[in-house]
Short mmCIF file of C-alpha atoms in Angstrom, two decimals:
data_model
loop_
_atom_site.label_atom_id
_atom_site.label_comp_id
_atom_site.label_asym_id
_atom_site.label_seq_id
_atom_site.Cartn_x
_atom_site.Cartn_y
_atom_site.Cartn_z
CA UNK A 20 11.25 19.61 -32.76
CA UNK A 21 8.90 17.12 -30.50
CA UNK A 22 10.01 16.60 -27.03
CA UNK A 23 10.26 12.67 -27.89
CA UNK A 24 12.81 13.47 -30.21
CA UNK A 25 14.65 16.06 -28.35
CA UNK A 26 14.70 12.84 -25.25
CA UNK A 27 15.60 10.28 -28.51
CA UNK A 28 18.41 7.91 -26.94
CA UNK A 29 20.87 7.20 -29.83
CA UNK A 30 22.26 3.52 -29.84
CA UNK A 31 24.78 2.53 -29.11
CA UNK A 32 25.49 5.03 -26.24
CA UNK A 33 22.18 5.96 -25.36
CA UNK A 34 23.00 9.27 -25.41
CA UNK A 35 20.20 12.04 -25.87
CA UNK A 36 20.94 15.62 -27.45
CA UNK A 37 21.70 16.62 -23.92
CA UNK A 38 24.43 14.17 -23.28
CA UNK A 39 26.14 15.52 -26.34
CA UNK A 40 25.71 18.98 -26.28
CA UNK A 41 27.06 18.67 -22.09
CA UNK A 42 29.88 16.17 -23.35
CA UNK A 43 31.11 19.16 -25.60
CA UNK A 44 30.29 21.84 -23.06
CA UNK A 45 28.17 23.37 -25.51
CA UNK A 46 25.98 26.59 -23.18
CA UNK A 47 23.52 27.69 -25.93
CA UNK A 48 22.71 24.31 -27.21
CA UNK A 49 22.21 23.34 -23.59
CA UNK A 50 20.39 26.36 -22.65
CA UNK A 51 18.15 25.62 -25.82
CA UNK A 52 17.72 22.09 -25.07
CA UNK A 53 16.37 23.00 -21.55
CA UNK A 54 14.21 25.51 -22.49
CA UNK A 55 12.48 23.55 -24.67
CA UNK A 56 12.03 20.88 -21.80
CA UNK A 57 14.57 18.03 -22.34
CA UNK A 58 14.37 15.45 -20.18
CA UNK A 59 17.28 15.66 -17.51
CA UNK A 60 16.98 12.19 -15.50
CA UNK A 61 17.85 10.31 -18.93
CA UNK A 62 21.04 8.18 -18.12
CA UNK A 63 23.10 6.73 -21.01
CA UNK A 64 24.35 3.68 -21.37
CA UNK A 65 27.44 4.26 -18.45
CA UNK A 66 24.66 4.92 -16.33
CA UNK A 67 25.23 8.97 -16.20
CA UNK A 68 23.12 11.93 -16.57
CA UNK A 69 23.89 14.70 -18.90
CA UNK A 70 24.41 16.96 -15.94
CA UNK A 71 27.33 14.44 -14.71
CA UNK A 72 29.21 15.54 -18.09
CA UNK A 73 29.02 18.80 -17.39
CA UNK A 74 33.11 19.95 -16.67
CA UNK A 75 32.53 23.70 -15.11
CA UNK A 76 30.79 25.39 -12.92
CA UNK A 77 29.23 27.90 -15.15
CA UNK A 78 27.94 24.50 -17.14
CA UNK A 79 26.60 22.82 -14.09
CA UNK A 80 24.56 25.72 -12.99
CA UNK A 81 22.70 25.38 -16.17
CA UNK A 82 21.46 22.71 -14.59
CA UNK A 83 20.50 23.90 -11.52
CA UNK A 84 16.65 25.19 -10.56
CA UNK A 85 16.24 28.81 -11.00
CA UNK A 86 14.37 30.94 -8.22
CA UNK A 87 13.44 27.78 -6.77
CA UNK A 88 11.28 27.35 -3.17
CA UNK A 89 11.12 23.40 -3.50
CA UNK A 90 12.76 22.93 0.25
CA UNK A 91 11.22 25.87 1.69
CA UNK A 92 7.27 26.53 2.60
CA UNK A 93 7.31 30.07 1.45
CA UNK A 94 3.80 31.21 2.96
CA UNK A 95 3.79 34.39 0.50
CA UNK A 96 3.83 32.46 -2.36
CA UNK A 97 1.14 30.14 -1.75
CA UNK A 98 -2.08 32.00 -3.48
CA UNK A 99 -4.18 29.43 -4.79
CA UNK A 100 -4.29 29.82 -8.58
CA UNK A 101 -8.45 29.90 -8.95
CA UNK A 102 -9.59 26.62 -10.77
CA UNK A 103 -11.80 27.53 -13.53
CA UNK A 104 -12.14 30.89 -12.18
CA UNK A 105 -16.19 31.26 -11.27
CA UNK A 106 -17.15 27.92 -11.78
CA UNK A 107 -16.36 26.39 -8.56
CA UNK A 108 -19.15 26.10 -6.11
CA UNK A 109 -19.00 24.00 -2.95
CA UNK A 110 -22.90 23.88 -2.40
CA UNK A 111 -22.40 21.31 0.65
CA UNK A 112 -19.76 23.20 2.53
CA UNK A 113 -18.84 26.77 2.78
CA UNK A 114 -15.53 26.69 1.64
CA UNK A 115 -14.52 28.33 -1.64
CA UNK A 116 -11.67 27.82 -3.60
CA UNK A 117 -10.13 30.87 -3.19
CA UNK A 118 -6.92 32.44 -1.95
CA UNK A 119 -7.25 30.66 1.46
CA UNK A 120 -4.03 29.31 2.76
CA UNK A 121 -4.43 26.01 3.41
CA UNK A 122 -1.85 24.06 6.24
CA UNK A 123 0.43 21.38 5.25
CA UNK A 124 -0.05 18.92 7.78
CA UNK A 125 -2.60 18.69 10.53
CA UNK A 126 -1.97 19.02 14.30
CA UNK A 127 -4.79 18.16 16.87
CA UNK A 128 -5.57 15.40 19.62
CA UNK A 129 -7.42 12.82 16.54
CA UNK A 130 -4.61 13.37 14.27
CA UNK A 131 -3.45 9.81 14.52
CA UNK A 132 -6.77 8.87 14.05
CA UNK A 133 -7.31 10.83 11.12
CA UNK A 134 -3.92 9.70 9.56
CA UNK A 135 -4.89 6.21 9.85
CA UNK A 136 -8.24 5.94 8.30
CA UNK A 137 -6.64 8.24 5.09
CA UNK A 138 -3.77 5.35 4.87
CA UNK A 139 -6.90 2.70 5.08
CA UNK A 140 -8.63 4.71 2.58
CA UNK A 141 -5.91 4.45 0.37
CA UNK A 142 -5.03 0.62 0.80
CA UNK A 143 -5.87 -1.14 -2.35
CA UNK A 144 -8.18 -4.02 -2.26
CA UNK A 145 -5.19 -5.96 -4.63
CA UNK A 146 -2.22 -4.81 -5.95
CA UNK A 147 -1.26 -2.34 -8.58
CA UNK A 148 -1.22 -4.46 -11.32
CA UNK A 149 -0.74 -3.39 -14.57
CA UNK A 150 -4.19 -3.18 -15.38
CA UNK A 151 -4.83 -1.44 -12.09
CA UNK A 152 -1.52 1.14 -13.20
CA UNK A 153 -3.22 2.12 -16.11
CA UNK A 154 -6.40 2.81 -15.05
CA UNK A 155 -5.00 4.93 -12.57
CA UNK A 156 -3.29 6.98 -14.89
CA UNK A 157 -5.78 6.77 -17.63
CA UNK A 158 -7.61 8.92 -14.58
CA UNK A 159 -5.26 11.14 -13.59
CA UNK A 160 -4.22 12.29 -17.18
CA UNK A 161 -7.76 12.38 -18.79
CA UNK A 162 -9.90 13.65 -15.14
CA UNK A 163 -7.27 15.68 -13.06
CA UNK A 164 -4.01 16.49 -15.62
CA UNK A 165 -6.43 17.80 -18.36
CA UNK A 166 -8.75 19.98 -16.04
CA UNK A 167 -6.30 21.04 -13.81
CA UNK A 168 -3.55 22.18 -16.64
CA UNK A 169 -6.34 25.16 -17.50
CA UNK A 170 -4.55 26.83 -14.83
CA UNK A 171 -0.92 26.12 -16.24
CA UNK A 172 1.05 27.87 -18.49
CA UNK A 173 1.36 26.77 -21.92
CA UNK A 174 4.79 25.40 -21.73
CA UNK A 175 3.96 23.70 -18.39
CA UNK A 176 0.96 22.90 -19.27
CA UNK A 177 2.31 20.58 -22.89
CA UNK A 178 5.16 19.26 -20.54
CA UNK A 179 3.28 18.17 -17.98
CA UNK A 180 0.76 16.40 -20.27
CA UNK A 181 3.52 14.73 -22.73
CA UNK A 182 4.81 13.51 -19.29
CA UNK A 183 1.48 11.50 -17.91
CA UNK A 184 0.67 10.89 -21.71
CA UNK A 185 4.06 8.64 -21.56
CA UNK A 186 3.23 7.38 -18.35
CA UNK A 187 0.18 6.10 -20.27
CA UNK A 188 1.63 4.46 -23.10
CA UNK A 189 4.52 3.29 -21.71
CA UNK A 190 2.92 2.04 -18.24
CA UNK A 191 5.78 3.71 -16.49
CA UNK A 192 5.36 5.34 -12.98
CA UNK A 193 8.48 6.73 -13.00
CA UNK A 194 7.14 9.86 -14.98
CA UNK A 195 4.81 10.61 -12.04
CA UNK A 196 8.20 11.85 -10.56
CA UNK A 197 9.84 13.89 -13.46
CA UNK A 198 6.62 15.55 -13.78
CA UNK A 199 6.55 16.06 -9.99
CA UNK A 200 10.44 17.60 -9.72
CA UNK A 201 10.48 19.24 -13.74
CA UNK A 202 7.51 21.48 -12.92
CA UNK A 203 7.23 23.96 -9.80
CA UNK A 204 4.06 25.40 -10.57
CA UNK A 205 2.61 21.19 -11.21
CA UNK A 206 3.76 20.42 -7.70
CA UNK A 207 2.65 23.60 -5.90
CA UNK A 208 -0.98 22.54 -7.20
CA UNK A 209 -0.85 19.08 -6.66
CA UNK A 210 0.00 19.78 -2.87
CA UNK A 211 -2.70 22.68 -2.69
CA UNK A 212 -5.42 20.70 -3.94
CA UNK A 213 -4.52 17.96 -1.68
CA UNK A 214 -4.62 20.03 1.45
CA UNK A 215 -7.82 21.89 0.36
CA UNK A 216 -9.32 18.26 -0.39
CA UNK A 217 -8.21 16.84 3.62
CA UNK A 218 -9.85 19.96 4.45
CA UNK A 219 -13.06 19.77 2.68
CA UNK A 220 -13.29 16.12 3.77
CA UNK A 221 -12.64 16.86 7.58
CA UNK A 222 -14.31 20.07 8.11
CA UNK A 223 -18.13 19.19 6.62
CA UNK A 224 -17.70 15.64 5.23
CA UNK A 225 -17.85 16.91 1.50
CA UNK A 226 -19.33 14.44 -0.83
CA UNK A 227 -17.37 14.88 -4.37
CA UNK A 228 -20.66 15.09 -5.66
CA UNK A 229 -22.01 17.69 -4.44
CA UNK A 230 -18.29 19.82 -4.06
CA UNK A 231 -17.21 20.68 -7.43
CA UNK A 232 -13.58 21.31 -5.53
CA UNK A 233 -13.62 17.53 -4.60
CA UNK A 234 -15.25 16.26 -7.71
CA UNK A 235 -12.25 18.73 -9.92
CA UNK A 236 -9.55 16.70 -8.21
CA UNK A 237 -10.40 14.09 -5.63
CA UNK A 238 -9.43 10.95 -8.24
CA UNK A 239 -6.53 12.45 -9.30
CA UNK A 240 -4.45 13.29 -6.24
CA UNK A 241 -5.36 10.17 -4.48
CA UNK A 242 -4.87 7.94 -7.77
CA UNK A 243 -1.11 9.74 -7.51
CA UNK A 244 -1.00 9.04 -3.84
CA UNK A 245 -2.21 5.65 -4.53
CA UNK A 246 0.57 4.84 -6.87
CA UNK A 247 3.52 6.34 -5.24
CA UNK A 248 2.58 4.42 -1.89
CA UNK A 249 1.92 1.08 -3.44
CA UNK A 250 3.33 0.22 -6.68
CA UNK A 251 6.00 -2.35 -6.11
CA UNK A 252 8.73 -0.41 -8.62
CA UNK A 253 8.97 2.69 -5.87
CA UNK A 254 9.64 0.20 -2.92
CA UNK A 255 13.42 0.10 -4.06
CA UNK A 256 13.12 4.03 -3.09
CA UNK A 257 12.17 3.63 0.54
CA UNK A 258 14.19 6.16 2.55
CA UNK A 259 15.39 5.92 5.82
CA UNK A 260 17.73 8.29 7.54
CA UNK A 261 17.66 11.95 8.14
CA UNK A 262 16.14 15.01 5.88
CA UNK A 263 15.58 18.72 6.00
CA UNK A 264 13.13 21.58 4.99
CA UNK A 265 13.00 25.41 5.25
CA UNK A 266 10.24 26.85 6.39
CA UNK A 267 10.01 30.87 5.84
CA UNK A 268 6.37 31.95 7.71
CA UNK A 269 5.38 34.84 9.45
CA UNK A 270 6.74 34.05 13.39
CA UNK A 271 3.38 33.15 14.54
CA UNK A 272 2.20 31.13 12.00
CA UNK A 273 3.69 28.10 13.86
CA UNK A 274 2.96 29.27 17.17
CA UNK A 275 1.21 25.75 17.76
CA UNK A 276 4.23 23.93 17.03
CA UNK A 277 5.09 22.50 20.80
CA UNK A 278 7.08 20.10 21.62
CA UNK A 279 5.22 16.75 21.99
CA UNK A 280 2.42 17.54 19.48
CA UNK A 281 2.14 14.86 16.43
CA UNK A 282 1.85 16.02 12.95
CA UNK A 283 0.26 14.45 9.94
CA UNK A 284 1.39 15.60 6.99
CA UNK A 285 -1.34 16.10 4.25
CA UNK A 286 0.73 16.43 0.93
CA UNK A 287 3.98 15.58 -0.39
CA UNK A 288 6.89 17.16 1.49
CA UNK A 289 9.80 18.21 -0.24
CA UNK A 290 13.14 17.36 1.76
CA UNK A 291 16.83 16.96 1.30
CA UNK A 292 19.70 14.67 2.16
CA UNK A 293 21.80 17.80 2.37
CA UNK A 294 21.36 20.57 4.93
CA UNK A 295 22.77 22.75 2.91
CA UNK A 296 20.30 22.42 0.24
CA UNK A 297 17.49 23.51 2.57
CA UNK A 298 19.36 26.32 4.26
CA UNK A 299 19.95 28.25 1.08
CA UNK A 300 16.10 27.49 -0.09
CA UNK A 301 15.52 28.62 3.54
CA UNK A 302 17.85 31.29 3.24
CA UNK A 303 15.91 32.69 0.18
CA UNK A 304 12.78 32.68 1.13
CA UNK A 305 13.41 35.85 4.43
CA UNK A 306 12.76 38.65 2.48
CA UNK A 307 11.36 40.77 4.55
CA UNK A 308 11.26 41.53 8.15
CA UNK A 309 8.15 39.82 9.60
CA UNK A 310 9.35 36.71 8.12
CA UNK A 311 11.01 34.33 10.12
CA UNK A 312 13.04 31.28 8.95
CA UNK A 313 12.18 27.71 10.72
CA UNK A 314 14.45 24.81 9.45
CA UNK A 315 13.34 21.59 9.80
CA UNK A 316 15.08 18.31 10.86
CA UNK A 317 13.09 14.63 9.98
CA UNK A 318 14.40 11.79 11.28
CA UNK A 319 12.76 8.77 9.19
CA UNK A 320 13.07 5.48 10.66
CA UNK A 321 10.63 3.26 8.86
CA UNK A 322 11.60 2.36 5.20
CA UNK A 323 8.35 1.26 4.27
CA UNK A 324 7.11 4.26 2.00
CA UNK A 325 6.94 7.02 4.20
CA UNK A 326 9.67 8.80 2.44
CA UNK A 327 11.27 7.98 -1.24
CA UNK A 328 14.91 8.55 -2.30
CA UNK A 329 14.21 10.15 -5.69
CA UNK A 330 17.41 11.55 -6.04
CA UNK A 331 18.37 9.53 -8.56
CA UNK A 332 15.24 10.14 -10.63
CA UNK A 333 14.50 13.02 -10.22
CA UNK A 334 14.78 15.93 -12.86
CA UNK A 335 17.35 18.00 -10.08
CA UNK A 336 19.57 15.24 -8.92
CA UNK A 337 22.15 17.66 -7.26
CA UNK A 338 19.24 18.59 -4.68
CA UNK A 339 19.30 15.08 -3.40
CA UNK A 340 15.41 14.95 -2.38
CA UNK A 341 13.33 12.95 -0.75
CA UNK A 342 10.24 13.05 -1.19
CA UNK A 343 7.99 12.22 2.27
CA UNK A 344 4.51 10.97 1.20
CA UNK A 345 1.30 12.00 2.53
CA UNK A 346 -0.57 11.17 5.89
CA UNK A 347 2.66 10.34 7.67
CA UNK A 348 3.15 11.06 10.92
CA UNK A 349 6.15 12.99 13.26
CA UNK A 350 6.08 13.73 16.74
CA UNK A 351 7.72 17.01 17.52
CA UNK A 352 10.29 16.08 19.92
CA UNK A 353 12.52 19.45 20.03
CA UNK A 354 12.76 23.45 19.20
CA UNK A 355 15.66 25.08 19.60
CA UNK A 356 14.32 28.91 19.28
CA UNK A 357 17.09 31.36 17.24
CA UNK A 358 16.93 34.80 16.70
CA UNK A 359 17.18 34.23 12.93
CA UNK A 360 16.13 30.45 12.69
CA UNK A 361 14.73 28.16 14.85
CA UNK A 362 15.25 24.22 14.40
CA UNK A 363 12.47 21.73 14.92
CA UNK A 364 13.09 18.70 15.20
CA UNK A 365 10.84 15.43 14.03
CA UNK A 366 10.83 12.02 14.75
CA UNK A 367 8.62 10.10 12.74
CA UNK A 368 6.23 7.68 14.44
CA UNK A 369 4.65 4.68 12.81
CA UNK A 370 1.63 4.46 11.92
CA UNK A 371 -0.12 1.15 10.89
CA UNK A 372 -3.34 -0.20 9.42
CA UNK A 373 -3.65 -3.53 8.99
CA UNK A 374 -6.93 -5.39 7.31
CA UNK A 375 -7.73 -9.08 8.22
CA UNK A 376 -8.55 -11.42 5.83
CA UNK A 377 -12.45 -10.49 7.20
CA UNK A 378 -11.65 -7.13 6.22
CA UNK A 379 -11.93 -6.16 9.88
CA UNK A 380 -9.86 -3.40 10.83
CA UNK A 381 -7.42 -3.38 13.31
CA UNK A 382 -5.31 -0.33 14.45
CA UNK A 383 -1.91 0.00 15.88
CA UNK A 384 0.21 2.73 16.31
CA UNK A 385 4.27 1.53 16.51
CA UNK A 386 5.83 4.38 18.12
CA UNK A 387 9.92 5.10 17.32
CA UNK A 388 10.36 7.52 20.31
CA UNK A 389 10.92 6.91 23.51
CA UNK A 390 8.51 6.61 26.32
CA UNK A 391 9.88 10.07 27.87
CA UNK A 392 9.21 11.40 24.26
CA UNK A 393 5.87 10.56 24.30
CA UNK A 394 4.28 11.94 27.84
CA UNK A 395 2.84 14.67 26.72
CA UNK A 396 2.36 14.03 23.25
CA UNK A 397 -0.80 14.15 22.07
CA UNK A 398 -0.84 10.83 20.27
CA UNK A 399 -0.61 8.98 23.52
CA UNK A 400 -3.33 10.76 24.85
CA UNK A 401 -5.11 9.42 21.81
CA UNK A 402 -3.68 5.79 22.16
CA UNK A 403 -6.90 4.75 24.00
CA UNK A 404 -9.32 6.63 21.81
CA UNK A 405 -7.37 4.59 18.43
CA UNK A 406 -7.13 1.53 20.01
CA UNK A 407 -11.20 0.96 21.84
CA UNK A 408 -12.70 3.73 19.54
CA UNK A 409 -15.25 1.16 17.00
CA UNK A 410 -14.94 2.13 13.34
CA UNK A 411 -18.35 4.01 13.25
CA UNK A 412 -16.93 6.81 14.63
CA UNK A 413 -14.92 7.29 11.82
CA UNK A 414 -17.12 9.46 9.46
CA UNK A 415 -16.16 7.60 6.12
CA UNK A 416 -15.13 9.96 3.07
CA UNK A 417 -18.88 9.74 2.10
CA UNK A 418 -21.36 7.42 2.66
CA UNK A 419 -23.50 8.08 -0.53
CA UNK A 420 -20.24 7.63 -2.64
CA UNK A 421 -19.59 4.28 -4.31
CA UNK A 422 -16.17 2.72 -3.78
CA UNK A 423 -14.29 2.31 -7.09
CA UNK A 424 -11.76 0.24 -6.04
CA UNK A 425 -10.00 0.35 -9.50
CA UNK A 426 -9.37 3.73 -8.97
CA UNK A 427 -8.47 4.17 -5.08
#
């Protein structure tokens, strides 16, 4: 049977086979239907997903993600998968696409800076019409989906595809999402690649054509970036309020983590609404003894699009995520230090880039913390730097690439 049909919404209910087979409490239909990659974010016609049928436990944990580290950055698990094995050479830089581990988010004294000219980047010249939408997904599915999904199981692999192909045809960003939450191994790459790419870009000014790492997946990760930042449909998502993560790292990996420093996150961040979420991901992921369990606390306080609510669309509604996009920015404003977790706590600070009609550039930084917050932060020792600094001293991505607006 073909995934549409297994999704098929019978009138006049619009009830798919997983609504009915949850509605009767049915375990080995539901288990089958699963397996074979129904789609769980369906709602029929009351408005409920198949999973709010479900009447027992036992039934509702068929549901639930198995061996799952979505709320906690496991640092064991992140081996980059190699991308078409020996055929990636970075003849401009001298990094490799290999099993480096590559950070999250970026901490230094130009953070801010950095954060703000990856937001301009990302700006579109008009808005995501349309036109513009399927372009951008015409790229992603056909450049980064179908070169990427090498790497992919085959059952991840035709899921992830069938999801972007119906993005496609049906000009619906919403799939960007159930592809994003359905598939583990999808989002672990999409983040990789994204962090490698800031890295690339930062560390020798890689040109995409001359790095076959950029040129593999530069178009696709920022055309999905692109998308979830500025199409109109996700603004009803905006999240403000407070979220938490797991982190699970050797102790010293976050030895750098001081109170006062800023953070720029360089790929999507996987949070929840509930604490308790995140402390059994956490909880999972200390294994062994020279891990060390750091839970995370993110106060978000601007609702334009640094986090989304996907809860409700996503393919796991019980985890309650929110999803906080890339190149956002936190200032670490306290660590309470435990014996077997230590809490950090975030406060997100606002970053702004905002484009005259001369397409002069103007930068502001619109801080949420208080003054005391911020004296020894690093992004107000930067404040002058941001503010005087001309824009020539911002290396561009590449000054021998061509701007395709269409796509970025």
């Amino acid at each position: 049977m073909k995934r549409k049909e297994i999704d098929f919404q019978c009138p006049p209910n619009n009830e798919t086979a997983l609504h009915v087979a949850t509605r009767k409490q049915n375990k080995e239909i539901i288990q089958m239907l699963l397996l074979h990659g129904a789609q769980r974010s369906l709602r029929n016609a009351d408005g409920q997903e198949a999973y709010q049928l479900a009447e027992t436990k036992e039934i509702k944990d068929l549901f639930k993600r198995q061996n799952s580290f979505r709320f906690a950055f496991l640092h064991s698990v992140c081996k980059t998968t190699p991308l078409f094995q020996q055929k990636i050479k970075c003849e401009s830089c001298s990094l490799v696409n290999d099993d480096t581990f590559y950070e999250w988010e970026l901490i230094d004294r130009n953070a801010s800076q950095k954060a703000l000219r990856f937001r301009r980047e990302l700006k579109p010249s008009t808005s995501i019409n349309k036109k513009v939408l399927k372009q951008k997904l015409y790229s992603i599915k056909k450049g980064y989906i179908t070169a990427r999904l090498q790497d992919a199981s085959v059952a991840d692999g035709e899921r992830i595809n069938d999801y972007f192909k119906r993005a496609l045809f049906q000009q619906d960003p919403h799939y960007i999402i159930t592809a994003y939450t359905i598939c583990q191994n999808f989002s672990e790459l999409l983040n990789k690649d994204m962090a490698r790419n800031v890295i690339h870009d930062l560390k020798n000014g890689c040109s995409k054509f001359s790095c076959d790492c950029l040129y593999s997946t530069e178009d696709g990760t920022k055309s999905i970036t692109n998308i979830l930042l500025h199409h109109s449909t996700f603004q009803q998502f905006s999240f403000k309020g407070e979220v938490y993560r797991g982190i699970v790292v050797p102790k010293n990996i976050l030895d750098h983590y001081k109170v006062g420093s800023c953070i720029i996150t360089t790929t999507f961040l996987s949070t929840s609404k509930n604490p308790a979420v995140a402390q059994v991901f956490c909880d999972k992921g200390s294994v062994n003894s020279t891990a060390h369990s750091f839970f995370c606390i993110y106060e978000i306080l601007d609702n334009n699009r640094t986090a989304l609510d996907i809860s409700k669309i996503s393919e796991f509604e019980d985890e309650d995520e929110v999803l906080i996009l890339p190149y956002s920015a936190f200032l670490i404003t306290k660590i309470e230090e435990g014996q077997e977790t230590t809490k950090i706590y975030l406060k997100e600070q606002c970053l702004k880039n905002m484009f005259g009609s001369d397409e002069s550039q103007e930068h502001s930084i619109k801080s949420t913390a208080c003054p005391m917050e911020l004296v020894d932060s690093n992004l107000l020792d930067n404040m002058s730097e941001i503010l005087l600094q001309e824009d020539d001293n911002i290396r561009p991505r590449s000054k021998t690439t061509p701007i395709l607006e269409t796509y970025f």
